[in-house]
Short mmCIF file of C-alpha atoms and ligand atoms in Angstrom, two decimals:
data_model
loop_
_atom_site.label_atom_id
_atom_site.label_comp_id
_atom_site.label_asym_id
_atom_site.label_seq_id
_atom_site.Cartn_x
_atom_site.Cartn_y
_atom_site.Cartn_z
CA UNK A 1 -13.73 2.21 -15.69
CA UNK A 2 -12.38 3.37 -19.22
CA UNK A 3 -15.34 5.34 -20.09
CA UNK A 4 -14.99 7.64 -17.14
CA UNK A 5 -12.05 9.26 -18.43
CA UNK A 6 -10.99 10.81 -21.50
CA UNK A 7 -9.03 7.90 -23.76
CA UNK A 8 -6.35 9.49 -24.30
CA UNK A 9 -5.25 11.44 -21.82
CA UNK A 10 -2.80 10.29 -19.07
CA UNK A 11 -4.11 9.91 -16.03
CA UNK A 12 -2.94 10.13 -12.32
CA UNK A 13 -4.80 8.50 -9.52
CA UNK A 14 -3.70 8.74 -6.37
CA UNK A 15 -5.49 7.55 -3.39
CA UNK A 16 -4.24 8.36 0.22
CA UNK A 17 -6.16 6.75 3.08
CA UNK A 18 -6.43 9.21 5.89
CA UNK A 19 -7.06 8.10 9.17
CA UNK A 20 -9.22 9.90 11.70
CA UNK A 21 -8.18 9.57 15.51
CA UNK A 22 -9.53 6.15 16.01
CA UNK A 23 -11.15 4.19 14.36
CA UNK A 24 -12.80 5.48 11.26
CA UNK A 25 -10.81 5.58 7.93
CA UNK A 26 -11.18 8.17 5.32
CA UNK A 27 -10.06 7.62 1.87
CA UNK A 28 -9.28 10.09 -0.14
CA UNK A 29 -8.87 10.03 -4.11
CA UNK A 30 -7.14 12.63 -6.80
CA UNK A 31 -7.40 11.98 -10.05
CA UNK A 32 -5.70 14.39 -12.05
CA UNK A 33 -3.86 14.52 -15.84
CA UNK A 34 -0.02 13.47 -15.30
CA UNK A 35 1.85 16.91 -16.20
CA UNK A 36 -0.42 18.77 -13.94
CA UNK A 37 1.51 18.51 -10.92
CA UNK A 38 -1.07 18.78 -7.69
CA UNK A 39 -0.41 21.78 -5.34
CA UNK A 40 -1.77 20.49 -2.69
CA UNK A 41 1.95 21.36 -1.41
CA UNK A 42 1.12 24.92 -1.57
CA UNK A 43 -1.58 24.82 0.64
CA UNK A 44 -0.56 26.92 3.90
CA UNK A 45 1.19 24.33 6.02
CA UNK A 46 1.69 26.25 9.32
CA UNK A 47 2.01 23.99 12.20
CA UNK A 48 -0.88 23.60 14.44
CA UNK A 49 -0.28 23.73 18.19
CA UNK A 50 2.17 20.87 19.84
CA UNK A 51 3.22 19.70 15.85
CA UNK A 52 6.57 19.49 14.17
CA UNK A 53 8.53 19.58 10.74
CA UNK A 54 9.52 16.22 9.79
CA UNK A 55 12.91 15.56 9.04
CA UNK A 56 14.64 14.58 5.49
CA UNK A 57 13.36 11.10 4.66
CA UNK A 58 16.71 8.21 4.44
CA UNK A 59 17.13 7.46 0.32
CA UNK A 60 15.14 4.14 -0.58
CA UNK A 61 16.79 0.88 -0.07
CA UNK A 62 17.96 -0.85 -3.06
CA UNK A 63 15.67 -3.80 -4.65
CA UNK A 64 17.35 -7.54 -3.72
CA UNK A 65 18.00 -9.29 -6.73
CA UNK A 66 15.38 -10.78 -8.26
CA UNK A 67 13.70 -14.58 -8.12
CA UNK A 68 13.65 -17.15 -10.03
CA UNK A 69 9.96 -18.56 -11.21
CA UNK A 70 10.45 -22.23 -10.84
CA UNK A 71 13.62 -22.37 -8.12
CA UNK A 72 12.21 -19.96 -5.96
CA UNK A 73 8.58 -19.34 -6.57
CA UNK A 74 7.60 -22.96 -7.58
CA UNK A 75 5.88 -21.19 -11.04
CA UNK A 76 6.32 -22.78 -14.39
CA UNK A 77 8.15 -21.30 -17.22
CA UNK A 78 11.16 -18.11 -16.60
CA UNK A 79 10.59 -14.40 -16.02
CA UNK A 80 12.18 -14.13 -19.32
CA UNK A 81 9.31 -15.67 -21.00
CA UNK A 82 6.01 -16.74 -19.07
CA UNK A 83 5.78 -17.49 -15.59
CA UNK A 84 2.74 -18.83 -13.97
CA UNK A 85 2.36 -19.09 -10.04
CA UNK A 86 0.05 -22.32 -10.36
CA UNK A 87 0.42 -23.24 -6.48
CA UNK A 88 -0.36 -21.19 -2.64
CA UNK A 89 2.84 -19.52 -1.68
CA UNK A 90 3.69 -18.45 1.60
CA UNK A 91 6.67 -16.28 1.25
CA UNK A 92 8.78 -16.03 4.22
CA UNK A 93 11.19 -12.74 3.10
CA UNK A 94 10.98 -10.02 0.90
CA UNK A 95 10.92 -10.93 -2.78
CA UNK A 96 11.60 -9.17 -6.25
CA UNK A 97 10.50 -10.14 -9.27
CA UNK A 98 12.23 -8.74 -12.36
CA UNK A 99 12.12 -9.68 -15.91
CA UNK A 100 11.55 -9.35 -19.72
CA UNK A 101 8.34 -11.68 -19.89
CA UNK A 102 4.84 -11.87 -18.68
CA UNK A 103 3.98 -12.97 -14.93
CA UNK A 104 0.95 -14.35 -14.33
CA UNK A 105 -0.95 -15.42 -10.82
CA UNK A 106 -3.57 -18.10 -11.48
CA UNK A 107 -6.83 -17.97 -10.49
CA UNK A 108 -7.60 -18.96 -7.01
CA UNK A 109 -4.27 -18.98 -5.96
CA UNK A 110 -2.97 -17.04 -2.90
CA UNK A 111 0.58 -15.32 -2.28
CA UNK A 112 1.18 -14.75 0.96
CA UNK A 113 3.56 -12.33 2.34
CA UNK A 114 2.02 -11.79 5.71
CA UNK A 115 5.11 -10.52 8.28
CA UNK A 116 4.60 -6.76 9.09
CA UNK A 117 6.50 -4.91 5.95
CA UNK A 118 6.77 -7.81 3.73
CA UNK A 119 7.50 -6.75 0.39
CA UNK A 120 6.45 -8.55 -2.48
CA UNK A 121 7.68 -6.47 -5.96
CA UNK A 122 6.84 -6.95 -9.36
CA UNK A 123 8.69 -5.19 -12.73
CA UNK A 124 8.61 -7.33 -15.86
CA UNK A 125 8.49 -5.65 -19.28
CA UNK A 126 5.49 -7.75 -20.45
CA UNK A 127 1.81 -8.43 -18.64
CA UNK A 128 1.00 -9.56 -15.45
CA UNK A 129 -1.91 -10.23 -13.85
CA UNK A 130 -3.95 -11.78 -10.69
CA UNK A 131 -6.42 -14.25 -12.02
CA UNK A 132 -10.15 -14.86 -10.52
CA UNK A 133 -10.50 -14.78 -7.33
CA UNK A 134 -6.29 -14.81 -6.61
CA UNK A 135 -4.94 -12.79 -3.62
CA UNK A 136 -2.08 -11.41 -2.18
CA UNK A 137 -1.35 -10.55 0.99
CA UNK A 138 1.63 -8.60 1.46
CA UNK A 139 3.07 -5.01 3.86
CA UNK A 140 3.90 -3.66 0.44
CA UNK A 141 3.06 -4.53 -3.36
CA UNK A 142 4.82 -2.77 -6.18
CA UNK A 143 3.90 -3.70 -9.97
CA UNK A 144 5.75 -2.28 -13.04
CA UNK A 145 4.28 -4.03 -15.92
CA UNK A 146 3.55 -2.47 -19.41
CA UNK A 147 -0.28 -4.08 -19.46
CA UNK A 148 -1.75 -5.40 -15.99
CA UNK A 149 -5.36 -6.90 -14.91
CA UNK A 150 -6.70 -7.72 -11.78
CA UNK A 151 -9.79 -10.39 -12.60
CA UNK A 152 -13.06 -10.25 -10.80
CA UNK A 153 -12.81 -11.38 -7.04
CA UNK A 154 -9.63 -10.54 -6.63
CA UNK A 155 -7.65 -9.12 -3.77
CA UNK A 156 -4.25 -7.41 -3.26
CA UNK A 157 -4.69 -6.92 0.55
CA UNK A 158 -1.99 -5.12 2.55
CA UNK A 159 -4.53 -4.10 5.48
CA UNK A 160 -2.78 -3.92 8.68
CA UNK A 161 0.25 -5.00 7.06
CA UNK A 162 2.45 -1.94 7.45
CA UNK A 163 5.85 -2.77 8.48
CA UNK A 164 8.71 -0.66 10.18
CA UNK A 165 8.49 3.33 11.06
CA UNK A 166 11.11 5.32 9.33
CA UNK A 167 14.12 6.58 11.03
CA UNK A 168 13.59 9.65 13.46
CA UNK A 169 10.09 9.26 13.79
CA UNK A 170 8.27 7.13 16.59
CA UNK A 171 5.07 5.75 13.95
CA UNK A 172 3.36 4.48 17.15
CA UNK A 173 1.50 6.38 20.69
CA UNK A 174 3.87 6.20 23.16
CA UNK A 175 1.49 5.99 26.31
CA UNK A 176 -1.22 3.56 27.29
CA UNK A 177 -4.39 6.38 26.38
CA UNK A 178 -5.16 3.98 23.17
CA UNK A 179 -5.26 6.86 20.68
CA UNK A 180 -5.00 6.06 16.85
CA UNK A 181 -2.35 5.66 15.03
CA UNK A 182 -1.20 8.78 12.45
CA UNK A 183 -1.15 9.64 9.06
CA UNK A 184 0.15 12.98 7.13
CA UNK A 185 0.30 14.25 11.13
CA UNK A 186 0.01 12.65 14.53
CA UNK A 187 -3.47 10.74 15.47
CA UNK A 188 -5.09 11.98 18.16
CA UNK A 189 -7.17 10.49 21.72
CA UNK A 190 -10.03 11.70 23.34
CA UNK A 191 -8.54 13.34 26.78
CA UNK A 192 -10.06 11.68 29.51
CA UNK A 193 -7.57 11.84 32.36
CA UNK A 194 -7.85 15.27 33.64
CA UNK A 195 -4.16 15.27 35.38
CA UNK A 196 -3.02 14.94 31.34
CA UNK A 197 -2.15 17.45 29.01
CA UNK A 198 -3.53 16.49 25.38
CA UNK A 199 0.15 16.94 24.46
CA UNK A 200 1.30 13.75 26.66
CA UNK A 201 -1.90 11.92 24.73
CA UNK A 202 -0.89 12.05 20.98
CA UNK A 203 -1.38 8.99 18.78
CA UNK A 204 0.75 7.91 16.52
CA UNK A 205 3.03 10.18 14.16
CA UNK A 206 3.53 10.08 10.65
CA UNK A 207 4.98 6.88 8.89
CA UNK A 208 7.36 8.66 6.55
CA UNK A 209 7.49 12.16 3.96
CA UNK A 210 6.65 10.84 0.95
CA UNK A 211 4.47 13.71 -0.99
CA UNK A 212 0.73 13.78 -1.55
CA UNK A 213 1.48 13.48 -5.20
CA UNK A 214 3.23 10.30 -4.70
CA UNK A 215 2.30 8.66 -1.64
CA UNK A 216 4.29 6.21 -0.09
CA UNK A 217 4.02 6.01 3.51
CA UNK A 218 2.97 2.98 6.03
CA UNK A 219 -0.25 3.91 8.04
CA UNK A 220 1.26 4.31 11.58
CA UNK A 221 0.06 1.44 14.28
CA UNK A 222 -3.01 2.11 17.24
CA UNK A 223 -2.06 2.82 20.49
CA UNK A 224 -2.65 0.27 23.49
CA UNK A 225 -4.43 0.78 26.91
CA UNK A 226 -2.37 -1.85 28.58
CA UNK A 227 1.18 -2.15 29.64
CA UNK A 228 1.77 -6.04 29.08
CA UNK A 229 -0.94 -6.60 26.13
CA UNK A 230 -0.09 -4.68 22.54
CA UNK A 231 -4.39 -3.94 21.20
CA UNK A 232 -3.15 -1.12 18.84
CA UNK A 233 -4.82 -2.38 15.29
CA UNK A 234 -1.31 -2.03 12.73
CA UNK A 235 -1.07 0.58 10.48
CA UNK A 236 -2.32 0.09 6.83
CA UNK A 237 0.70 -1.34 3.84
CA UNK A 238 1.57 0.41 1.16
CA UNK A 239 0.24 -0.43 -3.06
CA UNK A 240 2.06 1.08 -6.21
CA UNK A 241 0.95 0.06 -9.36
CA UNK A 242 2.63 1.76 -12.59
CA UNK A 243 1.81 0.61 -16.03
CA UNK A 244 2.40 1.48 -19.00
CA UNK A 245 -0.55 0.77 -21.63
CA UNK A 246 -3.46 -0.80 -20.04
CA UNK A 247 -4.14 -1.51 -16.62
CA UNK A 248 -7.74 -3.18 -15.70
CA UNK A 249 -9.17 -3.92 -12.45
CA UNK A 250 -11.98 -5.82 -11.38
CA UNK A 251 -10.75 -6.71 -7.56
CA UNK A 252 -10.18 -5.22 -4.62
CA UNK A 253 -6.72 -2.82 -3.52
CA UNK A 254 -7.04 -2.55 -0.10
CA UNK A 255 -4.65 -0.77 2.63
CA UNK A 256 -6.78 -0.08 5.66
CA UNK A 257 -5.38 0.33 9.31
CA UNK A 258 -6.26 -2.63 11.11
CA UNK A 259 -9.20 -2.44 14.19
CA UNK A 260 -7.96 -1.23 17.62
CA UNK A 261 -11.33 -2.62 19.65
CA UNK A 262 -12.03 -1.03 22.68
CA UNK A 263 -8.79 -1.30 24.17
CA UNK A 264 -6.72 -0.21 21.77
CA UNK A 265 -6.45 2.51 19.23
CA UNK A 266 -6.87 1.80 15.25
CA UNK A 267 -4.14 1.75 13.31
CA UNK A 268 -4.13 4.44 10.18
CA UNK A 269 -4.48 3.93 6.68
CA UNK A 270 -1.55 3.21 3.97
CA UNK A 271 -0.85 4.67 0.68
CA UNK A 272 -1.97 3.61 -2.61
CA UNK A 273 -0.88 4.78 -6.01
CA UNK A 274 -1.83 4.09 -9.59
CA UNK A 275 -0.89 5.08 -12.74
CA UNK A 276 -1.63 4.06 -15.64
CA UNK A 277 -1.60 4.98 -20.06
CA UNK A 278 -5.39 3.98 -19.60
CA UNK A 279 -7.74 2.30 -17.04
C1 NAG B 1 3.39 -19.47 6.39
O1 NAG B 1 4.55 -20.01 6.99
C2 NAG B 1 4.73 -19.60 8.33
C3 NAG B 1 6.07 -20.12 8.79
O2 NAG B 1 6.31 -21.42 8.33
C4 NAG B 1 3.56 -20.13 9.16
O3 NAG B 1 3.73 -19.70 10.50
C5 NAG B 1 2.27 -19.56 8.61
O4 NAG B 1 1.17 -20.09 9.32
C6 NAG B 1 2.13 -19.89 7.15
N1 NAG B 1 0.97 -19.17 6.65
C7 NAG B 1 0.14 -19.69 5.78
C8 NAG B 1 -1.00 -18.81 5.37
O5 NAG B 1 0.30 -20.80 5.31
C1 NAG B 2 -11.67 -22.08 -6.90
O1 NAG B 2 -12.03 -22.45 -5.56
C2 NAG B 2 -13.42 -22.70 -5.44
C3 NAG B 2 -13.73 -22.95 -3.98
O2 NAG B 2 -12.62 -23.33 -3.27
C4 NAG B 2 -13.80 -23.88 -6.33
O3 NAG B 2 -15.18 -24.09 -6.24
C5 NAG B 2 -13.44 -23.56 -7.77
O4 NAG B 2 -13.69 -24.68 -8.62
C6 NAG B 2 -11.98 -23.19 -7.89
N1 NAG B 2 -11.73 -22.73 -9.26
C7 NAG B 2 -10.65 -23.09 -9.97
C8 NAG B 2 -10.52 -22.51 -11.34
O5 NAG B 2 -9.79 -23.82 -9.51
C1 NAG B 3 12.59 -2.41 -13.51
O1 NAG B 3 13.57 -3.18 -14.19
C2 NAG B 3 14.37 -2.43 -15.09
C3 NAG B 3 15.30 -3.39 -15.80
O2 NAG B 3 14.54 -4.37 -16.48
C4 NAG B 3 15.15 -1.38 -14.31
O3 NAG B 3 15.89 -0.58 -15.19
C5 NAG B 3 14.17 -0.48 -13.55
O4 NAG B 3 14.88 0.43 -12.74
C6 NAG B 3 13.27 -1.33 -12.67
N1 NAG B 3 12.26 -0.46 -12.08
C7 NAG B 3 11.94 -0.50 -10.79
C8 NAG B 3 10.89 0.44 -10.33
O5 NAG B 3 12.45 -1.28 -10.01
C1 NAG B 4 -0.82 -4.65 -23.92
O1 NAG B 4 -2.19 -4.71 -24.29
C2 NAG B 4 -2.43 -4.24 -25.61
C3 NAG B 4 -3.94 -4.21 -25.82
O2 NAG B 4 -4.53 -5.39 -25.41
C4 NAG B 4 -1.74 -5.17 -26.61
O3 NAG B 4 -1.93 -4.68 -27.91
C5 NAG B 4 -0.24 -5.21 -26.30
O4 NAG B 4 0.39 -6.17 -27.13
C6 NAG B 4 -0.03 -5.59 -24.85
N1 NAG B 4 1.40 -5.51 -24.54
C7 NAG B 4 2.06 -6.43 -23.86
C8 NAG B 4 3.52 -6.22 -23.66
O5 NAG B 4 1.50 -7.40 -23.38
C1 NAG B 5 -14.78 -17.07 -7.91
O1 NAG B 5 -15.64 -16.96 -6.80
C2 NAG B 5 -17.02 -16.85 -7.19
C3 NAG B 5 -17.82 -16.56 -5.95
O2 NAG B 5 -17.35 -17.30 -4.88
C4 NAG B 5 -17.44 -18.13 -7.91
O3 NAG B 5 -18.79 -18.02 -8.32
C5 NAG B 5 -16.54 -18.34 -9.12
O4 NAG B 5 -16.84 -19.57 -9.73
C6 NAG B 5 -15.10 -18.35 -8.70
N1 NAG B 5 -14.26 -18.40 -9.90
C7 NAG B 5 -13.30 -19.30 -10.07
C8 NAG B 5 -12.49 -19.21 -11.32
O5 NAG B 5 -13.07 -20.17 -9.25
C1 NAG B 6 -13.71 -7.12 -15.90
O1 NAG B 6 -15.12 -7.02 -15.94
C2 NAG B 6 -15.63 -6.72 -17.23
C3 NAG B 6 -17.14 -6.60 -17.17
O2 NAG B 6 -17.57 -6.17 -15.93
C4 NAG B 6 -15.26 -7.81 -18.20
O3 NAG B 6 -15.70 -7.46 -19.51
C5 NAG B 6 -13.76 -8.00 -18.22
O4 NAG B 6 -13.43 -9.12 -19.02
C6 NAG B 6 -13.25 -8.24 -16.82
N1 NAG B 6 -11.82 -8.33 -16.84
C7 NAG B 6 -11.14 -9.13 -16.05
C8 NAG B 6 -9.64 -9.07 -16.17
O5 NAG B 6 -11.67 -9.85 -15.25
C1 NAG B 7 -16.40 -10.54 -14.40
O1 NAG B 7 -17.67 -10.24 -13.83
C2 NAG B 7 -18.55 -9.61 -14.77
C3 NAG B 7 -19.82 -9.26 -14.04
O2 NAG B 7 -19.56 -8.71 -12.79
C4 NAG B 7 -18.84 -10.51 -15.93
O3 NAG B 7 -19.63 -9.82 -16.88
C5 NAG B 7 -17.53 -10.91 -16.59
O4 NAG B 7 -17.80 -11.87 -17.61
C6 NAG B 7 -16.59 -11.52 -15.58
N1 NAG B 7 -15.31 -11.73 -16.24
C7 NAG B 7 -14.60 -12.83 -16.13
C8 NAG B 7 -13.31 -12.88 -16.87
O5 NAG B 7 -14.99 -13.75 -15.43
C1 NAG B 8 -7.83 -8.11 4.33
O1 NAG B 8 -6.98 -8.39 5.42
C2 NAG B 8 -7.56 -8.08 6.68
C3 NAG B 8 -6.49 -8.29 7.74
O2 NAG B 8 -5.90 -9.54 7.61
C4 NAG B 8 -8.77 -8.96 6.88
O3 NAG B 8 -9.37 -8.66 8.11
C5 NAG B 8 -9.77 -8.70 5.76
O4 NAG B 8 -10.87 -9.59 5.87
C6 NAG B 8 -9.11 -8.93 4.41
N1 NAG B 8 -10.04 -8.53 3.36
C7 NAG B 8 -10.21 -9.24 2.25
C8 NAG B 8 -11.22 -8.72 1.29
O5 NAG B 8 -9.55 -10.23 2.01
#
């Protein structure tokens, strides 16, 4: 990956995946050096027909306080020094990680943090990384580290994981037309019952208002064609990875909408963001 870039120069990649009405995912990438702000902003936002300005987004939630590495996350050593997550974990709540040491995620070893809008965060001051073949499965994965690697095989999967909608906005289709969930604007369905107005058949709106430069937002969930059964695929989690010196990766980052099938609407991508000194 190095070699593509420049060595030197800071670098911004930002990848937002965009979700077309149902099923098919597009992601998109900007890469771009870190004091050249984007203005993709300035782009002509006029509403199209039956849209909306979102409101103010709520301020973020403050972190929990963090684990320990052998109490809490049956590792060996403390965040202070070395911690190594030798053993599966299922996590059952959202956990923070915070300290001055390295954390490291063995290989073959999986973390799970599979609820809808689990968060799993990471911020120590030394490396981390997810060894060989290691996963984690979580709504939301955050990593402050100064140096970070992903080894080859590995997966940090938040696919279908999204959790919650933000305040004042709905996140999923309200009717039973099975349209796709939404993105940067509301997913759409293909109009088939004439007595309907494509107004009363919009998909799902958007997940939040973080900015393009920073994105931060759930994918929103697929609608349903039934009243009893829930088919919607869920919305795609949410990856931020910001490192300071050297941040390698030879696995997968993955925050795709989940399938909707034919009864249900696909759920839209989720937001992932990396920065890094070099990668
Ligand atoms: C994790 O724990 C929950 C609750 O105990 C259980 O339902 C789930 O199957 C477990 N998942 C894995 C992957 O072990
Ligand atoms: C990882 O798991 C695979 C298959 O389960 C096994 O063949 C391999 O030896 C394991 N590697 C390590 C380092 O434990
Ligand atoms: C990471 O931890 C440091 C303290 O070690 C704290 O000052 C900082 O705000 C934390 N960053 C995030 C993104 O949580
Ligand atoms: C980060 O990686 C660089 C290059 O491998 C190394 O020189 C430095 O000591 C590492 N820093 C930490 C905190 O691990
Ligand atoms: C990782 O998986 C690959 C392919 O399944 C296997 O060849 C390799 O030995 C595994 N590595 C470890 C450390 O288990
Ligand atoms: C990533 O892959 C490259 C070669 O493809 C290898 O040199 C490097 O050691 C790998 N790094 C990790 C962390 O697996
Ligand atoms: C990762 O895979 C590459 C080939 O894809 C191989 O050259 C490299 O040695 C592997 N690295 C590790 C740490 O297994
Ligand atoms: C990621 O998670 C989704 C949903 O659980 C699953 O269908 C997919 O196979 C996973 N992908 C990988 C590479 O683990």
């Amino acid at each position: 990956m190095a070699s593509l870039f420049p060595s030197f120069l800071r670098l911004t990649l930002l990848l937002t995946l965009l979700a077309s009405p149902t099923f098919l995912l597009y992601p998109v990438c900007i890469v771009s050096a870190l004091d050249d702000e984007l203005s993709v902003t300035d782009f002509d936002l006029s509403l199209f027909h039956q849209d909306y300005s979102p409101p103010a987004p709520p301020p973020p939630a403050p972190h929990p306080p963090s684990v320990s590495c052998e109490d809490d996350l049956s590792g060996i050593g403390t965040l202070d020094t070395t911690c190594e997550i030798v053993s599966d974990l299922n996590l059952t709540r959202n956990v923070y990680i915070e300290g001055k040491g390295d954390f490291y995620i063995l290989p073959n070893i999986s973390v799970y943090c599979s609820f809808s809008g689990c968060e799993f965060a990471i911020n120590v001051t030394g490396s981390f990384s997810l060894g060989e073949n290691a996963s984690i499965f979580a709504g939301t994965f955050e990593l402050v580290a100064t140096n970070a690697s992903f080894g080859n095989g590995s997966t940090v999967n938040t696919t279908a994981l999204a959790g919650s909608p933000p305040p004042q906005t709905s996140g999923t289709p309200q009717g039973i037309d099975g349209a796709g969930g939404g993105h940067g604007g509301r997913g759409a369905a293909c109009l088939m019952d004439k007595e309907k107005l494509q107004e009363d058949v919009w998909g799902g709106d958007a997940y939040s208002w973080s900015t393009l430069q920073r994105p931060w937002s759930y994918g929103s969930k697929g609608g349903t064609t039934s009243k009893e059964v829930d088919y919607g695929g869920g919305g795609g989690g949410r990856i931020m990875l910001v490192v300071d010196r050297f941040l390698e990766v030879n696995g997968s980052l993955l925050a795709d909408g989940g399938d909707g099938g034919t009864k249900g609407g696909g759920g839209s991508g989720g937001s992932i963001f990396i920065k890094a000194y070099r990668m």
